[in-house]
mmCIF file of C-alpha atoms in Angstrom:
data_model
loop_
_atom_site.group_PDB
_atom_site.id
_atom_site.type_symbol
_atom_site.label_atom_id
_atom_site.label_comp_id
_atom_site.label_asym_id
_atom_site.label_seq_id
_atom_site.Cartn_x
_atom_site.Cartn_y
_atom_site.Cartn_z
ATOM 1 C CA UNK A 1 21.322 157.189 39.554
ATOM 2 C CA UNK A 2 24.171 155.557 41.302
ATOM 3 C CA UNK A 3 24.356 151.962 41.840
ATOM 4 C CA UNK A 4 26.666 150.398 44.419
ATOM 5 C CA UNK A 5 26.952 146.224 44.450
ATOM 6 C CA UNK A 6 25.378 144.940 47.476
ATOM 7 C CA UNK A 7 27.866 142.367 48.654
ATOM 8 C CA UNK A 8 28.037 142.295 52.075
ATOM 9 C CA UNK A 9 28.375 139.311 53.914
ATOM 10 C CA UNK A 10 26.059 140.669 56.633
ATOM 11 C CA UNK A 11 23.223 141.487 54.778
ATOM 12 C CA UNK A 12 23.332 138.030 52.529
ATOM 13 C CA UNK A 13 23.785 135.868 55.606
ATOM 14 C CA UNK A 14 20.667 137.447 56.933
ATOM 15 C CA UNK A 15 18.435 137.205 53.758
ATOM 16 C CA UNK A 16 19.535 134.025 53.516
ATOM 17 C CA UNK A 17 18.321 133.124 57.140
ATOM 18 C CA UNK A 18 15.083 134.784 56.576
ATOM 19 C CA UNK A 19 14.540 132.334 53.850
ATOM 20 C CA UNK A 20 14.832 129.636 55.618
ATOM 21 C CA UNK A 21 12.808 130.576 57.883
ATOM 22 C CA UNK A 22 10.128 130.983 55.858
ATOM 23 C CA UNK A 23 10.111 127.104 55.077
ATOM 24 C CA UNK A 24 10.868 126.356 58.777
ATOM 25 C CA UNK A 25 7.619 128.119 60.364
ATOM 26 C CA UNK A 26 5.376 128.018 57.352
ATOM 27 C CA UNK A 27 3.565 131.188 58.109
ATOM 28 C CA UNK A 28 -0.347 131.428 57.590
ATOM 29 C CA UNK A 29 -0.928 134.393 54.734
ATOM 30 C CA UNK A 30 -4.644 135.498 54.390
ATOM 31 C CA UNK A 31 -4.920 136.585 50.785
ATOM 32 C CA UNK A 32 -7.997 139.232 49.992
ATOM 33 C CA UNK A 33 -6.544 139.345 45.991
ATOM 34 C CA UNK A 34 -7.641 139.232 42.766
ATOM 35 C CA UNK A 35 -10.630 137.331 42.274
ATOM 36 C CA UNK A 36 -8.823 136.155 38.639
ATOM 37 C CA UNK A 37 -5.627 134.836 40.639
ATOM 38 C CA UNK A 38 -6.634 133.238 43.550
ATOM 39 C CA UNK A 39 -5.473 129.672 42.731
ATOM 40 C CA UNK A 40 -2.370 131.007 41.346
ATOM 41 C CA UNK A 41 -1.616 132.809 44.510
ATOM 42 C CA UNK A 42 -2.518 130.294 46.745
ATOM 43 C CA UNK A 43 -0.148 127.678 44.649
ATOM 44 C CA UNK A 44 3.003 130.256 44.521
ATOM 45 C CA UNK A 45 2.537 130.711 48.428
ATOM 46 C CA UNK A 46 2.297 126.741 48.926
ATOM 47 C CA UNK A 47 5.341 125.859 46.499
ATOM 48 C CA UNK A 48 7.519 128.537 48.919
ATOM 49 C CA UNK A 49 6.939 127.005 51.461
ATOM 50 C CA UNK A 50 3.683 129.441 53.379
ATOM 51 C CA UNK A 51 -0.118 127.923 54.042
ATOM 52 C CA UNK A 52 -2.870 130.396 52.142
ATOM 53 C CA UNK A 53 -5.557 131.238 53.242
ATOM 54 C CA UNK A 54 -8.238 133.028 50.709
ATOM 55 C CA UNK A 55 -11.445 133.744 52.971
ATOM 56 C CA UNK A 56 -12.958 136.901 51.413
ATOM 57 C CA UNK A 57 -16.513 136.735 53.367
ATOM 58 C CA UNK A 58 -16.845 140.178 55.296
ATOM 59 C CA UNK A 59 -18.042 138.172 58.191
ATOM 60 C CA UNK A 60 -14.983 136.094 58.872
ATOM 61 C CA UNK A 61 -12.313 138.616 57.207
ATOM 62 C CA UNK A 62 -11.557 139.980 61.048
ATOM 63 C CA UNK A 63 -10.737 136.935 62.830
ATOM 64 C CA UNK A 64 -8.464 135.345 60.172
ATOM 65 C CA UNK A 65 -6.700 138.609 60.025
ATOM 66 C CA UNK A 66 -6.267 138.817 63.680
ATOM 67 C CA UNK A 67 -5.215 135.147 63.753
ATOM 68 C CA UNK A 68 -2.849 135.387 60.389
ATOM 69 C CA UNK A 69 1.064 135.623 60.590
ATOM 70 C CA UNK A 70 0.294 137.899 57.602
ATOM 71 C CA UNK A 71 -1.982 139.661 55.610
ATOM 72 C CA UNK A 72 -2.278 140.651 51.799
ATOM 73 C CA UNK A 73 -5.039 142.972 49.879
ATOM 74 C CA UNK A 74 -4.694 143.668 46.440
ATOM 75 C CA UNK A 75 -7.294 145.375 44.678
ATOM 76 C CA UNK A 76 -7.542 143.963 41.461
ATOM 77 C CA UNK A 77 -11.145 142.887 41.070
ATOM 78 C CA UNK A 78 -12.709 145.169 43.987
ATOM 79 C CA UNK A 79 -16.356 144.478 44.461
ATOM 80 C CA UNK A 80 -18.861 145.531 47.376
ATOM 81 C CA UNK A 81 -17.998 142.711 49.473
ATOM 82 C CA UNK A 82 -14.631 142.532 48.186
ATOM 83 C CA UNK A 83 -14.491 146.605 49.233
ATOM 84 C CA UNK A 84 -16.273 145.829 52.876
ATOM 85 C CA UNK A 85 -13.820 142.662 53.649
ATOM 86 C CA UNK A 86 -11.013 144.783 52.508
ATOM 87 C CA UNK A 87 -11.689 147.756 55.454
ATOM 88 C CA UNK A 88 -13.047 145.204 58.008
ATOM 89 C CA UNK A 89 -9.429 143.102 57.481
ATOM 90 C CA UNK A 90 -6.610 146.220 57.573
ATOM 91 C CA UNK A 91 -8.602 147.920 60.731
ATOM 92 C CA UNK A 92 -8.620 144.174 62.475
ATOM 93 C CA UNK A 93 -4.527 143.889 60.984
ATOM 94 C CA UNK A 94 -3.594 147.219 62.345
ATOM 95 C CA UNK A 95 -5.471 146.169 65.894
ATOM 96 C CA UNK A 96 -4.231 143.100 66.449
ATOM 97 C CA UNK A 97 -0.419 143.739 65.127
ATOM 98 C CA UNK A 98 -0.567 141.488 61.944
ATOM 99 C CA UNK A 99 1.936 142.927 59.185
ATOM 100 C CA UNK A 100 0.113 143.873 55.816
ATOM 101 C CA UNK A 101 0.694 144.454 52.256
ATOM 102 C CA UNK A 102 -1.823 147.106 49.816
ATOM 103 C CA UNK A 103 -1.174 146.108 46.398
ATOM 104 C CA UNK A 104 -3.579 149.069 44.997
ATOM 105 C CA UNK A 105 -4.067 147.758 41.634
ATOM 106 C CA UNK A 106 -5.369 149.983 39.044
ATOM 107 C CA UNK A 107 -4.880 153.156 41.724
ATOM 108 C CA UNK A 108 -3.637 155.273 38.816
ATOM 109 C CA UNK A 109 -5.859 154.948 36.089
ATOM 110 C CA UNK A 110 -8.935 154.394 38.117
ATOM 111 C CA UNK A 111 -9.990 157.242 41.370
ATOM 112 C CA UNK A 112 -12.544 154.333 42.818
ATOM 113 C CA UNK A 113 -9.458 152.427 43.414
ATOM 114 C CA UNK A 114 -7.366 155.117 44.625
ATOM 115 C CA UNK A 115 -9.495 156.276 47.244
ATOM 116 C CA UNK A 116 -9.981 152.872 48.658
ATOM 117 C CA UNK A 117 -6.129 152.538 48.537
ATOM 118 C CA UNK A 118 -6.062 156.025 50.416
ATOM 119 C CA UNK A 119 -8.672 154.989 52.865
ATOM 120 C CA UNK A 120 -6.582 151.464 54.017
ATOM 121 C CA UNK A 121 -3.799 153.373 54.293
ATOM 122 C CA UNK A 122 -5.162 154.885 57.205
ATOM 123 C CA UNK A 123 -4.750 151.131 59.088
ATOM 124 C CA UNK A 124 -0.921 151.787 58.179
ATOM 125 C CA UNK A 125 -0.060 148.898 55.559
ATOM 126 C CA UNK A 126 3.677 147.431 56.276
ATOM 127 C CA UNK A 127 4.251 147.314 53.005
ATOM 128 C CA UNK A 128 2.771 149.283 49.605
ATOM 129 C CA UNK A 129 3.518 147.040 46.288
ATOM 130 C CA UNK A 130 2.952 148.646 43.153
ATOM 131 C CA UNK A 131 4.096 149.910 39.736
ATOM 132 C CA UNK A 132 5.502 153.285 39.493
ATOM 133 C CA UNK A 133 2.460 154.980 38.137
ATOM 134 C CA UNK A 134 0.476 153.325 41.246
ATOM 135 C CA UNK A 135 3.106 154.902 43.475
ATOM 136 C CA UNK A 136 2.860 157.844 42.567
ATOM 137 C CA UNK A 137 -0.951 157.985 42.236
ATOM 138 C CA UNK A 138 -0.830 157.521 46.292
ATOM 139 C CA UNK A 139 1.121 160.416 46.785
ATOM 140 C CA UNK A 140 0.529 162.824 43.914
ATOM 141 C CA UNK A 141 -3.082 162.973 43.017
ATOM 142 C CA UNK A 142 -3.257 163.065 38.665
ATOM 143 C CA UNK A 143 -0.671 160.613 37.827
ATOM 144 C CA UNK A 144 -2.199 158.158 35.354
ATOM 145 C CA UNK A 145 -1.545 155.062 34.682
ATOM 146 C CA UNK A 146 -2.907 152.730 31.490
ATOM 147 C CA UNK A 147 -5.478 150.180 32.885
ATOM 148 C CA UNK A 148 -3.450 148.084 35.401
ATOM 149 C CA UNK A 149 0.326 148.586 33.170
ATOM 150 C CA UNK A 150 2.713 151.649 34.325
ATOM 151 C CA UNK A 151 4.012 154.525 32.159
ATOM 152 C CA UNK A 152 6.267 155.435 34.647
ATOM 153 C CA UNK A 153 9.928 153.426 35.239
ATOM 154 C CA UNK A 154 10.882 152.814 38.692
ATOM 155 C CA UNK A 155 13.232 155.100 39.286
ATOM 156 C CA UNK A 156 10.664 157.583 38.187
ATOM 157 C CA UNK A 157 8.450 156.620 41.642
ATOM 158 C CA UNK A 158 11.179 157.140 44.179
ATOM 159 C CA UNK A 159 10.069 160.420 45.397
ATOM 160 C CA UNK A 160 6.621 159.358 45.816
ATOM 161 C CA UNK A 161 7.685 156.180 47.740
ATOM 162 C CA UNK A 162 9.844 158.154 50.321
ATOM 163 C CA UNK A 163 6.288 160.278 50.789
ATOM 164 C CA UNK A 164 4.508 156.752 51.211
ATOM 165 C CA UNK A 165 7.122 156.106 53.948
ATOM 166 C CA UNK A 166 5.224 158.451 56.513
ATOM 167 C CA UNK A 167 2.323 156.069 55.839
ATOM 168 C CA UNK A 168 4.159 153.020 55.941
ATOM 169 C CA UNK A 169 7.068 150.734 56.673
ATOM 170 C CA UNK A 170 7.842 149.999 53.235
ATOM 171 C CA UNK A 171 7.623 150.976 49.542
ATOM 172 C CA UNK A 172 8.180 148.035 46.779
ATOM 173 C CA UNK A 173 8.260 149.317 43.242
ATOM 174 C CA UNK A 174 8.192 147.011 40.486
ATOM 175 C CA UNK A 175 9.777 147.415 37.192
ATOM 176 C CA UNK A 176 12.395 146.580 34.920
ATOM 177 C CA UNK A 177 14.550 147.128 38.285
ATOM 178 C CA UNK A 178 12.277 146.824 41.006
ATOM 179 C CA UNK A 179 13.276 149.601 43.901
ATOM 180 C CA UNK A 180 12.725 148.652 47.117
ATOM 181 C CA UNK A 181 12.314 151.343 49.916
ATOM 182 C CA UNK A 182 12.559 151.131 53.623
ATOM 183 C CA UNK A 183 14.736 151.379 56.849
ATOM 184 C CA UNK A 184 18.070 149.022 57.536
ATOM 185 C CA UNK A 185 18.472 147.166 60.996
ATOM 186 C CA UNK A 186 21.373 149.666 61.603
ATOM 187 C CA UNK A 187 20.147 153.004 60.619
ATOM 188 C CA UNK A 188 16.610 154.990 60.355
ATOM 189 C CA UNK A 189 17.281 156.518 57.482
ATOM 190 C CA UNK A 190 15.623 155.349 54.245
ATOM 191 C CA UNK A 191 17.361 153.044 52.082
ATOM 192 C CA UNK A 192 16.844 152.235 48.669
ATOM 193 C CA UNK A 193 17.898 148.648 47.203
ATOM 194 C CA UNK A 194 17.456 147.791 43.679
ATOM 195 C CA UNK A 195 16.862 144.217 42.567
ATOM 196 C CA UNK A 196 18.172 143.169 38.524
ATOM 197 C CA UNK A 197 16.864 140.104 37.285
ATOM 198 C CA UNK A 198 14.012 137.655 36.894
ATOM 199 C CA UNK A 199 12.399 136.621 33.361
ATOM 200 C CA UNK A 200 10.262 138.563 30.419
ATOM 201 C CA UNK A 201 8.474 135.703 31.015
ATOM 202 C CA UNK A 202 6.855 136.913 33.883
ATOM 203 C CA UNK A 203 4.572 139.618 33.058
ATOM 204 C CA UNK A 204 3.442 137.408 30.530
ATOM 205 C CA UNK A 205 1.342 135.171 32.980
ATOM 206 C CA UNK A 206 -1.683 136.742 35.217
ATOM 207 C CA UNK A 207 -0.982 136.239 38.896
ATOM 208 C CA UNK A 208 2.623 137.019 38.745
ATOM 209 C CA UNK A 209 2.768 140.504 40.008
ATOM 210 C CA UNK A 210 -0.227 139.340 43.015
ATOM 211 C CA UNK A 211 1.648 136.297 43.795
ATOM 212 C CA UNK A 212 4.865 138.853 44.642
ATOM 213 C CA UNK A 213 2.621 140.786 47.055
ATOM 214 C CA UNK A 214 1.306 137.430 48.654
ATOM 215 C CA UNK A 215 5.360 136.310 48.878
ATOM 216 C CA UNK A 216 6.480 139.689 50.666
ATOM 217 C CA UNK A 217 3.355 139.143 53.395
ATOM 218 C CA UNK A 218 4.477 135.866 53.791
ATOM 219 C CA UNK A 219 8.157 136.760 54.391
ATOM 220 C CA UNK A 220 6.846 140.212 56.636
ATOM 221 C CA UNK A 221 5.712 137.267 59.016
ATOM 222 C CA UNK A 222 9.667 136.058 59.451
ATOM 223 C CA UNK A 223 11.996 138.900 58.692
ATOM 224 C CA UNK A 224 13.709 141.394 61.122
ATOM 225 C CA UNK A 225 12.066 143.950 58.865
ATOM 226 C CA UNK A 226 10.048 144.992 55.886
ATOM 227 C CA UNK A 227 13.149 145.652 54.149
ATOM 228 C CA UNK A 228 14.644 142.235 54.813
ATOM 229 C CA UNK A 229 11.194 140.797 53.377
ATOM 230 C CA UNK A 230 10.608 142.505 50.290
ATOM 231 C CA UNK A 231 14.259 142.032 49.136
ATOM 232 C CA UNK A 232 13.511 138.157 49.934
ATOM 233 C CA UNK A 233 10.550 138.173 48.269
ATOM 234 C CA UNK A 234 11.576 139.760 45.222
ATOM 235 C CA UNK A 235 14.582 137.833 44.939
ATOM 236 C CA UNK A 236 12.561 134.196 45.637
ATOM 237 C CA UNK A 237 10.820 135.578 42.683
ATOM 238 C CA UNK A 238 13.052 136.777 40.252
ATOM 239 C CA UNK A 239 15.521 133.511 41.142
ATOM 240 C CA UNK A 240 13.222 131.198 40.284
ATOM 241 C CA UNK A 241 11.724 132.606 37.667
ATOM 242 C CA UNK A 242 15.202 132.646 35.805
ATOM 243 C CA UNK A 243 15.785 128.854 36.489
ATOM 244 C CA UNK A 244 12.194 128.555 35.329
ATOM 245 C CA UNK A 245 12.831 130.569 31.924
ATOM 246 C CA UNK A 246 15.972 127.963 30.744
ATOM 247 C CA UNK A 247 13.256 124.956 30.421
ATOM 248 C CA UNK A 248 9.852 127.204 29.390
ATOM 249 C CA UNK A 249 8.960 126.879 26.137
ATOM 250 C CA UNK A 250 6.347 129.591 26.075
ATOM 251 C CA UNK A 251 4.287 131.349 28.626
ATOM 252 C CA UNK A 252 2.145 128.619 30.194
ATOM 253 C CA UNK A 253 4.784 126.103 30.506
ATOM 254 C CA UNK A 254 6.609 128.956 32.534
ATOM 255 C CA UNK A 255 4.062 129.301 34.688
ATOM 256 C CA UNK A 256 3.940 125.418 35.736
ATOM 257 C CA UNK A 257 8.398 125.650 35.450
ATOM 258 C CA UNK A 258 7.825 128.727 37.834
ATOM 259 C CA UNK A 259 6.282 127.212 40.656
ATOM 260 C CA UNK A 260 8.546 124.070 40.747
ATOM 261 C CA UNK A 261 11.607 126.344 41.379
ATOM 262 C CA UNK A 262 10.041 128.663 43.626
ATOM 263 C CA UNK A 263 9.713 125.201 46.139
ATOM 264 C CA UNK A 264 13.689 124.147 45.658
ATOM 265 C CA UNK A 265 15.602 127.457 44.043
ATOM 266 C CA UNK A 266 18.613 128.134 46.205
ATOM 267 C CA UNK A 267 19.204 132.566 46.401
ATOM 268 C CA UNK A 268 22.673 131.987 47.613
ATOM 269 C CA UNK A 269 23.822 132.961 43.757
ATOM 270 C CA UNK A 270 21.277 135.352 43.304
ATOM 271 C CA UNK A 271 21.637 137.446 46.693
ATOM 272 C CA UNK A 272 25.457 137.574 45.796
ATOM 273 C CA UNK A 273 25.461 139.353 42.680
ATOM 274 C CA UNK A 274 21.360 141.360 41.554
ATOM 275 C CA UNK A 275 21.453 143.784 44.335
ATOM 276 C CA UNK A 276 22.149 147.781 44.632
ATOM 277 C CA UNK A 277 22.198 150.133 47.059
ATOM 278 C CA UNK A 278 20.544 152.839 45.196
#
């Protein structure tokens, strides 16, 4: 695969812009995630500068949606409410306009959780943020996956996420590069940006990859596009969790380090030199 250095001056002054932005209007996220990461979630969002909100009652799920700058559902601990609140939300997103993010958790290694993922997709997320192996259990029925981990690298899930792009607005893949998929503000053809970086520290703490989809929701609610957001997101991520890694001492100490740099970390640096055009 062929990388080329993304060092335009256009495309950093306008990631840049959408980041502060993000601070500036403070946009309200509604969070259907993880039962296990809730807190954490709700603390990465607050520290970069968005307001959470984690209502999962199926009774109110429609009218925060509607009201929400953004919207996240990740499937990581689905249960029958969980399930109910997660339909009732992306049908009152898709009505009433509000970006959304499907993290499917688990899709490859459990069918329960692929279906649902299936099903939502229906309501036309924004953006799909997964592994590879989750990737390319939406659009090739058999992958497998092991529990909620990949077996698949990035690269390996590109074809699948250009599918996914019928069905969306955006593809985020994470990995040891994490490939991000969708359409430029000059062209309508599909480009692919790769972002290098972050810390091994990272998938070392539960929350971490939930948190990312709850960042990329909150920056869908100020960007020009989905592309502009995930790239932002990812890189508010990775940035801080490098300037986090030079004072953690192990992973819980990283965790804390993490959240203090994702409120101050500056991605001038960081815009200039970890991205590819694929």
């Amino acid at each position: 695969m062929t990388e080329t250095p993304l060092q335009t001056t256009e495309w950093q002054g306008r990631l840049l812009a959408t980041h502060g932005r993000l601070r500036q209007r403070a946009p309200l996220v509604h969070c259907l995630t993880n039962q296990v990461t809730v807190n954490f979630v709700a603390n990465v969002l607050l520290a970069a500068g968005a307001s959470p909100a984690m209502t999962d009652h199926p009774d109110e799920v429609e009218d925060l949606a509607a009201a929400a700058d953004a919207l996240l559902i990740n499937l990581g601990t689905p249960s029958a409410d969980s399930v109910a609140a997660m339909q009732r939300a992306s049908q009152s997103a898709s009505r009433s306009g509000t970006p959304w993010v499907l993290d499917p958790v688990g899709a490859a290694a459990l069918p329960l959780r692929r279906e649902l993922s299936l099903t939502l997709m229906a309501h036309r997320p924004a953006v799909i943020r997964g592994n590879a192996s989750e990737v390319m259990a939406l659009a090739e029925n058999g992958t497998r996956g092991r529990g909620v981990d990949t077996q698949h690298d990035s690269g390996d899930a590109l074809a699948a996420a250009r599918q996914l792009l019928a069905q969306s607005d955006g593809v985020a893949i994470s990995g040891r590069t994490d490939r991000l998929l969708g359409r430029s503000t000059t062209t309508a053809d599909a480009v692919t940006v790769g972002v290098h970086g972050g810390s091994a520290w990272q998938p070392r703490v539960t929350g971490t990859g939930c948190a990312l989809g709850a960042l990329i929701a909150a920056y869908l609610a100020v960007a020009d596009t989905p592309l502009d957001a995930m790239i932002c997101a990812h890189a508010h991520a990775a940035a801080a969790a490098e300037r986090a890694e030079l004072a953690a001492r192990g992973p819980g100490s990283f965790a804390v380090t993490w959240l203090d740099a994702l409120d101050n970390v500056d991605l001038t640096d960081f815009l200039a030199d970890r991205l590819t055009l694929d």
